[in-house]
Amino acid sequence: MSSWQPSALQQERTAFRRRQARRSTLIAAGSSIVLLVLVAVGIGSTPGWPRVRETFFNVDRAWEALPTVAQGLWLNIRVMLICAVLIVIIGMTLAILRTLRGPIFFPLRVFAAAYTDVFRGLPLLLVIFLLGFGVPALQLRGLPNDAVIWGGAALVLTYSSYVAEVFRAGIESVHPSQRAAARSLGLTYRQTLRFVVLPQAVRRVLPPLLNDFVSLQKDSGLIAVLGVIDAIRAAQLETAIDFNFTPYVVAGLLFVALTIPLTRLTDYVARRQGWYGGGGGPV
């Protein structure tokens, strides 16, 4: 028995699509190159470009500052990873508390709602100042004075309120018939939440959840205001040596290199989840 072969019409359609794809790729590449050339020529022809290049894009100064800034970035990565775990746990707990039914759980729902309202309303930088400078100044016995801990606590408190709302939206998006079907099969409320509701909710909110963690990667640099030697603070110290701002550019490039993989992962997951329709997609 011979294997199936597409018809001549189908082969013609496939070839046409391939030609169109190659044509689109060439046009996109050509227009991008032209735009980059125009931008480079336009910026390079300005009178102040030599000064800007020396002050912000000095290659030798960048290589000198790279080890120090990279060491500071490692602190940002550790803070982000630890905070991400705590944020998921606290955010999920708050979301569950807000979705509990029955009058007996009213105080828990009020607490979860008040928590999300307060910390979504407070600027993150203000929370960092209050915890990083205010709590150690109280000199309370048994509490640490490490600025990294309080900076991370501010990130956890603030981002937990955002993640809690993301999880709550996912939980409430699960149709009530799913709960009813689970209970009719003999599952308890806890089993229904664990095995039926939460798996569907997490799957649905994964793209926006990853977007929150992209923001967390960047906002982890705000702990530098507490004097912590992270990537931004290390770049500031390097800049203070000769007032060359290239270390700041190095820190920015490292943050971008750290953020892009998670951003592309978010786009991939969003496409798999059907978040991007036929009208367009991510770049």
PDB file of C-alpha atoms in Angstrom:
ATOM      1  CA  MET A   1       0.000   0.000   0.000  1.00  0.00           C
ATOM      2  CA  SER A   2       1.450   3.341  -1.036  1.00  0.00           C
ATOM      3  CA  SER A   3       1.769   6.109   1.525  1.00  0.00           C
ATOM      4  CA  TRP A   4      -0.504   9.119   1.349  1.00  0.00           C
ATOM      5  CA  GLN A   5       0.635  12.026  -0.803  1.00  0.00           C
ATOM      6  CA  PRO A   6      -0.844  15.533  -0.804  1.00  0.00           C
ATOM      7  CA  SER A   7      -2.682  16.589  -3.912  1.00  0.00           C
ATOM      8  CA  ALA A   8      -1.160  18.888  -6.488  1.00  0.00           C
ATOM      9  CA  LEU A   9      -3.394  21.724  -5.281  1.00  0.00           C
ATOM     10  CA  GLN A  10      -2.268  21.210  -1.681  1.00  0.00           C
ATOM     11  CA  GLN A  11       1.378  21.153  -2.734  1.00  0.00           C
ATOM     12  CA  GLU A  12       0.865  24.370  -4.659  1.00  0.00           C
ATOM     13  CA  ARG A  13      -0.728  26.006  -1.617  1.00  0.00           C
ATOM     14  CA  THR A  14       2.115  24.867   0.642  1.00  0.00           C
ATOM     15  CA  ALA A  15       4.725  26.212  -1.774  1.00  0.00           C
ATOM     16  CA  PHE A  16       2.860  29.525  -1.984  1.00  0.00           C
ATOM     17  CA  ARG A  17       2.791  29.838   1.810  1.00  0.00           C
ATOM     18  CA  ARG A  18       6.521  29.131   1.977  1.00  0.00           C
ATOM     19  CA  ARG A  19       7.236  31.789  -0.641  1.00  0.00           C
ATOM     20  CA  GLN A  20       5.090  34.265   1.260  1.00  0.00           C
ATOM     21  CA  ALA A  21       6.857  33.425   4.516  1.00  0.00           C
ATOM     22  CA  ARG A  22      10.308  33.905   2.931  1.00  0.00           C
ATOM     23  CA  ARG A  23       9.172  37.159   1.377  1.00  0.00           C
ATOM     24  CA  SER A  24       7.828  38.442   4.690  1.00  0.00           C
ATOM     25  CA  THR A  25      11.044  37.460   6.457  1.00  0.00           C
ATOM     26  CA  LEU A  26      13.192  39.270   3.897  1.00  0.00           C
ATOM     27  CA  ILE A  27      11.041  42.396   4.070  1.00  0.00           C
ATOM     28  CA  ALA A  28      11.107  42.404   7.876  1.00  0.00           C
ATOM     29  CA  ALA A  29      14.886  41.916   7.951  1.00  0.00           C
ATOM     30  CA  GLY A  30      15.477  44.580   5.329  1.00  0.00           C
ATOM     31  CA  SER A  31      13.268  47.161   6.995  1.00  0.00           C
ATOM     32  CA  SER A  32      14.905  46.459  10.358  1.00  0.00           C
ATOM     33  CA  ILE A  33      18.387  46.920   8.905  1.00  0.00           C
ATOM     34  CA  VAL A  34      17.386  50.158   7.202  1.00  0.00           C
ATOM     35  CA  LEU A  35      15.861  51.487  10.409  1.00  0.00           C
ATOM     36  CA  LEU A  36      18.934  50.579  12.471  1.00  0.00           C
ATOM     37  CA  VAL A  37      21.223  52.229   9.940  1.00  0.00           C
ATOM     38  CA  LEU A  38      19.132  55.411   9.938  1.00  0.00           C
ATOM     39  CA  VAL A  39      19.100  55.521  13.725  1.00  0.00           C
ATOM     40  CA  ALA A  40      22.852  54.904  13.937  1.00  0.00           C
ATOM     41  CA  VAL A  41      23.616  57.552  11.341  1.00  0.00           C
ATOM     42  CA  GLY A  42      21.236  60.021  12.942  1.00  0.00           C
ATOM     43  CA  ILE A  43      22.636  59.578  16.433  1.00  0.00           C
ATOM     44  CA  GLY A  44      26.240  59.386  15.274  1.00  0.00           C
ATOM     45  CA  SER A  45      25.972  62.660  13.385  1.00  0.00           C
ATOM     46  CA  THR A  46      24.857  64.677  16.415  1.00  0.00           C
ATOM     47  CA  PRO A  47      27.479  67.035  17.896  1.00  0.00           C
ATOM     48  CA  GLY A  48      27.285  65.510  21.368  1.00  0.00           C
ATOM     49  CA  TRP A  49      27.604  61.873  20.335  1.00  0.00           C
ATOM     50  CA  PRO A  50      31.377  61.563  21.007  1.00  0.00           C
ATOM     51  CA  ARG A  51      30.819  62.782  24.549  1.00  0.00           C
ATOM     52  CA  VAL A  52      27.843  60.488  25.065  1.00  0.00           C
ATOM     53  CA  ARG A  53      29.741  57.511  23.673  1.00  0.00           C
ATOM     54  CA  GLU A  54      32.656  58.141  26.019  1.00  0.00           C
ATOM     55  CA  THR A  55      30.422  58.669  29.050  1.00  0.00           C
ATOM     56  CA  PHE A  56      27.809  55.923  28.560  1.00  0.00           C
ATOM     57  CA  PHE A  57      29.250  53.403  26.105  1.00  0.00           C
ATOM     58  CA  ASN A  58      32.923  53.116  26.986  1.00  0.00           C
ATOM     59  CA  VAL A  59      33.837  49.512  26.206  1.00  0.00           C
ATOM     60  CA  ASP A  60      36.963  49.452  28.365  1.00  0.00           C
ATOM     61  CA  ARG A  61      35.079  50.882  31.331  1.00  0.00           C
ATOM     62  CA  ALA A  62      32.296  48.358  30.778  1.00  0.00           C
ATOM     63  CA  TRP A  63      34.696  45.423  31.009  1.00  0.00           C
ATOM     64  CA  GLU A  64      36.225  46.873  34.167  1.00  0.00           C
ATOM     65  CA  ALA A  65      32.839  47.253  35.867  1.00  0.00           C
ATOM     66  CA  LEU A  66      31.326  43.976  34.645  1.00  0.00           C
ATOM     67  CA  PRO A  67      32.658  41.649  37.421  1.00  0.00           C
ATOM     68  CA  THR A  68      31.500  43.958  40.221  1.00  0.00           C
ATOM     69  CA  VAL A  69      28.079  44.591  38.678  1.00  0.00           C
ATOM     70  CA  ALA A  70      27.619  40.880  37.877  1.00  0.00           C
ATOM     71  CA  GLN A  71      28.399  40.005  41.480  1.00  0.00           C
ATOM     72  CA  GLY A  72      25.713  42.451  42.578  1.00  0.00           C
ATOM     73  CA  LEU A  73      23.289  40.935  40.069  1.00  0.00           C
ATOM     74  CA  TRP A  74      23.769  37.552  41.713  1.00  0.00           C
ATOM     75  CA  LEU A  75      22.278  39.066  44.869  1.00  0.00           C
ATOM     76  CA  ASN A  76      19.288  40.292  42.840  1.00  0.00           C
ATOM     77  CA  ILE A  77      18.802  36.794  41.440  1.00  0.00           C
ATOM     78  CA  ARG A  78      18.869  35.187  44.881  1.00  0.00           C
ATOM     79  CA  VAL A  79      16.447  37.733  46.290  1.00  0.00           C
ATOM     80  CA  MET A  80      14.124  37.260  43.331  1.00  0.00           C
ATOM     81  CA  LEU A  81      14.106  33.450  43.567  1.00  0.00           C
ATOM     82  CA  ILE A  82      13.458  33.348  47.303  1.00  0.00           C
ATOM     83  CA  CYS A  83      10.800  36.059  47.088  1.00  0.00           C
ATOM     84  CA  ALA A  84       9.087  34.312  44.162  1.00  0.00           C
ATOM     85  CA  VAL A  85       8.545  31.151  46.221  1.00  0.00           C
ATOM     86  CA  LEU A  86       7.159  33.091  49.188  1.00  0.00           C
ATOM     87  CA  ILE A  87       4.979  35.242  46.923  1.00  0.00           C
ATOM     88  CA  VAL A  88       3.368  32.194  45.313  1.00  0.00           C
ATOM     89  CA  ILE A  89       2.636  30.631  48.712  1.00  0.00           C
ATOM     90  CA  ILE A  90       1.237  33.806  50.299  1.00  0.00           C
ATOM     91  CA  GLY A  91      -0.613  34.858  47.154  1.00  0.00           C
ATOM     92  CA  MET A  92      -2.271  31.467  46.793  1.00  0.00           C
ATOM     93  CA  THR A  93      -3.260  31.486  50.472  1.00  0.00           C
ATOM     94  CA  LEU A  94      -4.811  34.940  50.193  1.00  0.00           C
ATOM     95  CA  ALA A  95      -6.685  33.970  47.053  1.00  0.00           C
ATOM     96  CA  ILE A  96      -8.140  30.893  48.760  1.00  0.00           C
ATOM     97  CA  LEU A  97      -9.152  32.966  51.789  1.00  0.00           C
ATOM     98  CA  ARG A  98     -10.975  35.447  49.559  1.00  0.00           C
ATOM     99  CA  THR A  99     -12.914  32.685  47.833  1.00  0.00           C
ATOM    100  CA  LEU A 100     -14.041  30.852  50.990  1.00  0.00           C
ATOM    101  CA  ARG A 101     -17.813  30.601  51.271  1.00  0.00           C
ATOM    102  CA  GLY A 102     -19.984  30.838  54.346  1.00  0.00           C
ATOM    103  CA  PRO A 103     -20.462  33.491  57.053  1.00  0.00           C
ATOM    104  CA  ILE A 104     -18.009  31.816  59.399  1.00  0.00           C
ATOM    105  CA  PHE A 105     -15.149  32.750  57.047  1.00  0.00           C
ATOM    106  CA  PHE A 106     -16.155  36.414  56.833  1.00  0.00           C
ATOM    107  CA  PRO A 107     -13.218  37.652  59.014  1.00  0.00           C
ATOM    108  CA  LEU A 108     -10.745  35.766  56.824  1.00  0.00           C
ATOM    109  CA  ARG A 109     -12.250  37.226  53.654  1.00  0.00           C
ATOM    110  CA  VAL A 110     -12.091  40.726  55.154  1.00  0.00           C
ATOM    111  CA  PHE A 111      -8.459  40.242  56.160  1.00  0.00           C
ATOM    112  CA  ALA A 112      -7.465  38.993  52.699  1.00  0.00           C
ATOM    113  CA  ALA A 113      -9.360  41.823  50.990  1.00  0.00           C
ATOM    114  CA  ALA A 114      -7.831  44.458  53.290  1.00  0.00           C
ATOM    115  CA  TYR A 115      -4.343  43.043  52.720  1.00  0.00           C
ATOM    116  CA  THR A 116      -4.637  43.182  48.934  1.00  0.00           C
ATOM    117  CA  ASP A 117      -6.220  46.636  48.972  1.00  0.00           C
ATOM    118  CA  VAL A 118      -3.542  48.133  51.238  1.00  0.00           C
ATOM    119  CA  PHE A 119      -0.462  46.688  49.572  1.00  0.00           C
ATOM    120  CA  ARG A 120      -1.735  47.227  46.051  1.00  0.00           C
ATOM    121  CA  GLY A 121      -2.329  50.845  46.969  1.00  0.00           C
ATOM    122  CA  LEU A 122       1.051  51.492  48.600  1.00  0.00           C
ATOM    123  CA  PRO A 123       3.985  52.253  46.278  1.00  0.00           C
ATOM    124  CA  LEU A 124       6.609  49.536  46.459  1.00  0.00           C
ATOM    125  CA  LEU A 125       9.367  52.054  47.122  1.00  0.00           C
ATOM    126  CA  LEU A 126       7.455  53.395  50.121  1.00  0.00           C
ATOM    127  CA  VAL A 127       7.048  49.885  51.555  1.00  0.00           C
ATOM    128  CA  ILE A 128      10.778  49.314  51.124  1.00  0.00           C
ATOM    129  CA  PHE A 129      11.536  52.545  53.002  1.00  0.00           C
ATOM    130  CA  LEU A 130       9.094  51.726  55.802  1.00  0.00           C
ATOM    131  CA  LEU A 131      10.437  48.223  56.360  1.00  0.00           C
ATOM    132  CA  GLY A 132      14.087  48.795  55.489  1.00  0.00           C
ATOM    133  CA  PHE A 133      14.566  51.915  57.594  1.00  0.00           C
ATOM    134  CA  GLY A 134      11.610  51.887  59.990  1.00  0.00           C
ATOM    135  CA  VAL A 135      11.691  48.384  61.450  1.00  0.00           C
ATOM    136  CA  PRO A 136      15.446  48.282  62.245  1.00  0.00           C
ATOM    137  CA  ALA A 137      15.115  51.719  63.869  1.00  0.00           C
ATOM    138  CA  LEU A 138      12.677  50.228  66.389  1.00  0.00           C
ATOM    139  CA  GLN A 139      15.421  47.886  67.629  1.00  0.00           C
ATOM    140  CA  LEU A 140      12.916  45.169  68.428  1.00  0.00           C
ATOM    141  CA  ARG A 141      14.449  42.152  70.094  1.00  0.00           C
ATOM    142  CA  GLY A 142      14.570  39.046  67.927  1.00  0.00           C
ATOM    143  CA  LEU A 143      14.147  40.837  64.600  1.00  0.00           C
ATOM    144  CA  PRO A 144      17.031  40.961  62.102  1.00  0.00           C
ATOM    145  CA  ASN A 145      18.566  44.234  60.959  1.00  0.00           C
ATOM    146  CA  ASP A 146      19.741  42.984  57.574  1.00  0.00           C
ATOM    147  CA  ALA A 147      18.591  45.358  54.826  1.00  0.00           C
ATOM    148  CA  VAL A 148      18.392  42.503  52.318  1.00  0.00           C
ATOM    149  CA  ILE A 149      15.827  40.707  54.470  1.00  0.00           C
ATOM    150  CA  TRP A 150      13.608  43.759  54.879  1.00  0.00           C
ATOM    151  CA  GLY A 151      13.937  44.719  51.240  1.00  0.00           C
ATOM    152  CA  GLY A 152      12.898  41.204  50.265  1.00  0.00           C
ATOM    153  CA  ALA A 153      10.028  41.345  52.782  1.00  0.00           C
ATOM    154  CA  ALA A 154       8.760  44.518  51.107  1.00  0.00           C
ATOM    155  CA  LEU A 155       8.834  42.780  47.728  1.00  0.00           C
ATOM    156  CA  VAL A 156       6.980  39.775  49.123  1.00  0.00           C
ATOM    157  CA  LEU A 157       4.287  41.848  50.828  1.00  0.00           C
ATOM    158  CA  THR A 158       3.636  43.997  47.783  1.00  0.00           C
ATOM    159  CA  TYR A 159       3.767  41.355  45.075  1.00  0.00           C
ATOM    160  CA  SER A 160       1.730  38.888  47.107  1.00  0.00           C
ATOM    161  CA  SER A 161      -1.224  41.266  46.850  1.00  0.00           C
ATOM    162  CA  TYR A 162      -0.960  41.322  43.046  1.00  0.00           C
ATOM    163  CA  VAL A 163      -0.436  37.576  42.715  1.00  0.00           C
ATOM    164  CA  ALA A 164      -3.340  36.923  45.089  1.00  0.00           C
ATOM    165  CA  GLU A 165      -5.679  38.758  42.733  1.00  0.00           C
ATOM    166  CA  VAL A 166      -4.308  36.807  39.776  1.00  0.00           C
ATOM    167  CA  PHE A 167      -4.945  33.510  41.543  1.00  0.00           C
ATOM    168  CA  ARG A 168      -8.393  34.650  42.712  1.00  0.00           C
ATOM    169  CA  ALA A 169      -9.359  35.516  39.154  1.00  0.00           C
ATOM    170  CA  GLY A 170      -8.259  32.049  38.063  1.00  0.00           C
ATOM    171  CA  ILE A 171     -10.187  30.328  40.858  1.00  0.00           C
ATOM    172  CA  GLU A 172     -13.367  32.256  40.167  1.00  0.00           C
ATOM    173  CA  SER A 173     -13.068  31.574  36.427  1.00  0.00           C
ATOM    174  CA  VAL A 174     -13.609  27.852  37.042  1.00  0.00           C
ATOM    175  CA  HIS A 175     -17.258  27.126  36.318  1.00  0.00           C
ATOM    176  CA  PRO A 176     -19.376  26.200  39.377  1.00  0.00           C
ATOM    177  CA  SER A 177     -20.396  22.982  37.636  1.00  0.00           C
ATOM    178  CA  GLN A 178     -16.843  21.725  38.152  1.00  0.00           C
ATOM    179  CA  ARG A 179     -17.232  22.054  41.910  1.00  0.00           C
ATOM    180  CA  ALA A 180     -20.701  20.506  41.822  1.00  0.00           C
ATOM    181  CA  ALA A 181     -19.470  17.540  39.791  1.00  0.00           C
ATOM    182  CA  ALA A 182     -16.554  16.982  42.164  1.00  0.00           C
ATOM    183  CA  ARG A 183     -18.786  17.129  45.232  1.00  0.00           C
ATOM    184  CA  SER A 184     -21.275  14.747  43.614  1.00  0.00           C
ATOM    185  CA  LEU A 185     -18.429  12.251  43.232  1.00  0.00           C
ATOM    186  CA  GLY A 186     -17.832  12.367  46.976  1.00  0.00           C
ATOM    187  CA  LEU A 187     -14.870  14.744  47.113  1.00  0.00           C
ATOM    188  CA  THR A 188     -14.654  17.027  50.115  1.00  0.00           C
ATOM    189  CA  TYR A 189     -14.318  20.792  49.768  1.00  0.00           C
ATOM    190  CA  ARG A 190     -10.560  20.550  50.317  1.00  0.00           C
ATOM    191  CA  GLN A 191     -10.185  17.749  47.775  1.00  0.00           C
ATOM    192  CA  THR A 192     -12.293  19.648  45.256  1.00  0.00           C
ATOM    193  CA  LEU A 193     -10.131  22.720  45.672  1.00  0.00           C
ATOM    194  CA  ARG A 194      -6.889  20.744  45.443  1.00  0.00           C
ATOM    195  CA  PHE A 195      -7.641  18.310  42.630  1.00  0.00           C
ATOM    196  CA  VAL A 196     -10.243  20.122  40.519  1.00  0.00           C
ATOM    197  CA  VAL A 197     -10.265  23.889  40.999  1.00  0.00           C
ATOM    198  CA  LEU A 198      -6.647  24.865  41.627  1.00  0.00           C
ATOM    199  CA  PRO A 199      -5.095  22.874  38.722  1.00  0.00           C
ATOM    200  CA  GLN A 200      -7.460  24.573  36.266  1.00  0.00           C
ATOM    201  CA  ALA A 201      -7.012  27.986  37.894  1.00  0.00           C
ATOM    202  CA  VAL A 202      -3.206  27.854  37.838  1.00  0.00           C
ATOM    203  CA  ARG A 203      -3.184  26.740  34.208  1.00  0.00           C
ATOM    204  CA  ARG A 204      -5.397  29.652  33.215  1.00  0.00           C
ATOM    205  CA  VAL A 205      -3.433  32.365  35.039  1.00  0.00           C
ATOM    206  CA  LEU A 206       0.063  31.146  34.209  1.00  0.00           C
ATOM    207  CA  PRO A 207       0.816  33.841  31.563  1.00  0.00           C
ATOM    208  CA  PRO A 208      -0.142  36.838  33.768  1.00  0.00           C
ATOM    209  CA  LEU A 209       1.595  35.178  36.695  1.00  0.00           C
ATOM    210  CA  LEU A 210       4.830  34.948  34.716  1.00  0.00           C
ATOM    211  CA  ASN A 211       4.422  38.622  33.784  1.00  0.00           C
ATOM    212  CA  ASP A 212       4.359  39.485  37.476  1.00  0.00           C
ATOM    213  CA  PHE A 213       7.615  37.613  37.951  1.00  0.00           C
ATOM    214  CA  VAL A 214       9.169  39.512  35.052  1.00  0.00           C
ATOM    215  CA  SER A 215       8.320  42.700  36.937  1.00  0.00           C
ATOM    216  CA  LEU A 216       9.710  41.175  40.130  1.00  0.00           C
ATOM    217  CA  GLN A 217      13.052  40.623  38.411  1.00  0.00           C
ATOM    218  CA  LYS A 218      13.311  44.316  37.629  1.00  0.00           C
ATOM    219  CA  ASP A 219      11.914  45.602  40.922  1.00  0.00           C
ATOM    220  CA  SER A 220      14.413  43.525  42.893  1.00  0.00           C
ATOM    221  CA  GLY A 221      16.858  46.302  42.012  1.00  0.00           C
ATOM    222  CA  LEU A 222      14.913  48.729  44.227  1.00  0.00           C
ATOM    223  CA  ILE A 223      16.506  47.227  47.337  1.00  0.00           C
ATOM    224  CA  ALA A 224      19.564  49.273  46.361  1.00  0.00           C
ATOM    225  CA  VAL A 225      17.939  52.273  48.103  1.00  0.00           C
ATOM    226  CA  LEU A 226      18.645  50.514  51.420  1.00  0.00           C
ATOM    227  CA  GLY A 227      22.378  50.469  50.726  1.00  0.00           C
ATOM    228  CA  VAL A 228      22.449  46.830  49.640  1.00  0.00           C
ATOM    229  CA  ILE A 229      25.260  46.107  47.173  1.00  0.00           C
ATOM    230  CA  ASP A 230      23.183  44.729  44.350  1.00  0.00           C
ATOM    231  CA  ALA A 231      23.723  45.344  40.633  1.00  0.00           C
ATOM    232  CA  ILE A 232      22.397  48.905  40.694  1.00  0.00           C
ATOM    233  CA  ARG A 233      24.269  49.883  43.850  1.00  0.00           C
ATOM    234  CA  ALA A 234      27.457  48.296  42.501  1.00  0.00           C
ATOM    235  CA  ALA A 235      27.059  50.304  39.288  1.00  0.00           C
ATOM    236  CA  GLN A 236      26.567  53.459  41.358  1.00  0.00           C
ATOM    237  CA  LEU A 237      29.775  52.810  43.293  1.00  0.00           C
ATOM    238  CA  GLU A 238      31.669  52.146  40.073  1.00  0.00           C
ATOM    239  CA  THR A 239      30.300  55.361  38.565  1.00  0.00           C
ATOM    240  CA  ALA A 240      31.430  57.358  41.585  1.00  0.00           C
ATOM    241  CA  ILE A 241      35.051  56.476  40.812  1.00  0.00           C
ATOM    242  CA  ASP A 242      35.350  58.523  37.618  1.00  0.00           C
ATOM    243  CA  PHE A 243      31.789  59.803  36.981  1.00  0.00           C
ATOM    244  CA  ASN A 244      31.526  57.580  33.921  1.00  0.00           C
ATOM    245  CA  PHE A 245      27.996  56.209  33.599  1.00  0.00           C
ATOM    246  CA  THR A 246      28.899  53.113  31.605  1.00  0.00           C
ATOM    247  CA  PRO A 247      28.448  50.820  34.671  1.00  0.00           C
ATOM    248  CA  TYR A 248      24.775  51.808  34.754  1.00  0.00           C
ATOM    249  CA  VAL A 249      24.446  50.688  31.141  1.00  0.00           C
ATOM    250  CA  VAL A 250      26.153  47.420  32.049  1.00  0.00           C
ATOM    251  CA  ALA A 251      23.678  46.883  34.893  1.00  0.00           C
ATOM    252  CA  GLY A 252      20.782  47.626  32.542  1.00  0.00           C
ATOM    253  CA  LEU A 253      22.036  45.154  29.938  1.00  0.00           C
ATOM    254  CA  LEU A 254      22.415  42.447  32.583  1.00  0.00           C
ATOM    255  CA  PHE A 255      18.874  43.008  33.804  1.00  0.00           C
ATOM    256  CA  VAL A 256      17.606  42.848  30.222  1.00  0.00           C
ATOM    257  CA  ALA A 257      19.538  39.627  29.618  1.00  0.00           C
ATOM    258  CA  LEU A 258      17.957  38.233  32.774  1.00  0.00           C
ATOM    259  CA  THR A 259      14.431  39.312  31.852  1.00  0.00           C
ATOM    260  CA  ILE A 260      14.250  38.365  28.160  1.00  0.00           C
ATOM    261  CA  PRO A 261      14.284  34.543  28.657  1.00  0.00           C
ATOM    262  CA  LEU A 262      11.356  34.712  31.085  1.00  0.00           C
ATOM    263  CA  THR A 263       9.535  37.122  28.772  1.00  0.00           C
ATOM    264  CA  ARG A 264       9.905  34.734  25.851  1.00  0.00           C
ATOM    265  CA  LEU A 265       8.755  31.873  28.088  1.00  0.00           C
ATOM    266  CA  THR A 266       5.696  33.941  29.000  1.00  0.00           C
ATOM    267  CA  ASP A 267       4.917  34.488  25.311  1.00  0.00           C
ATOM    268  CA  TYR A 268       5.331  30.776  24.600  1.00  0.00           C
ATOM    269  CA  VAL A 269       3.023  29.779  27.436  1.00  0.00           C
ATOM    270  CA  ALA A 270       0.503  32.439  26.390  1.00  0.00           C
ATOM    271  CA  ARG A 271       0.437  31.062  22.852  1.00  0.00           C
ATOM    272  CA  ARG A 272      -0.021  27.535  24.168  1.00  0.00           C
ATOM    273  CA  GLN A 273      -2.869  28.742  26.364  1.00  0.00           C
ATOM    274  CA  GLY A 274      -4.514  30.550  23.461  1.00  0.00           C
ATOM    275  CA  TRP A 275      -4.045  34.042  24.894  1.00  0.00           C
ATOM    276  CA  TYR A 276      -3.007  35.448  21.504  1.00  0.00           C
ATOM    277  CA  GLY A 277      -5.694  35.334  18.882  1.00  0.00           C
ATOM    278  CA  GLY A 278      -5.480  35.213  15.149  1.00  0.00           C
ATOM    279  CA  GLY A 279      -5.325  38.997  14.828  1.00  0.00           C
ATOM    280  CA  GLY A 280      -1.733  39.205  15.942  1.00  0.00           C
ATOM    281  CA  GLY A 281       0.812  37.905  18.373  1.00  0.00           C
ATOM    282  CA  PRO A 282       3.880  38.819  20.358  1.00  0.00           C
ATOM    283  CA  VAL A 283       7.087  39.968  18.790  1.00  0.00           C
TER     284      VAL A 283
END
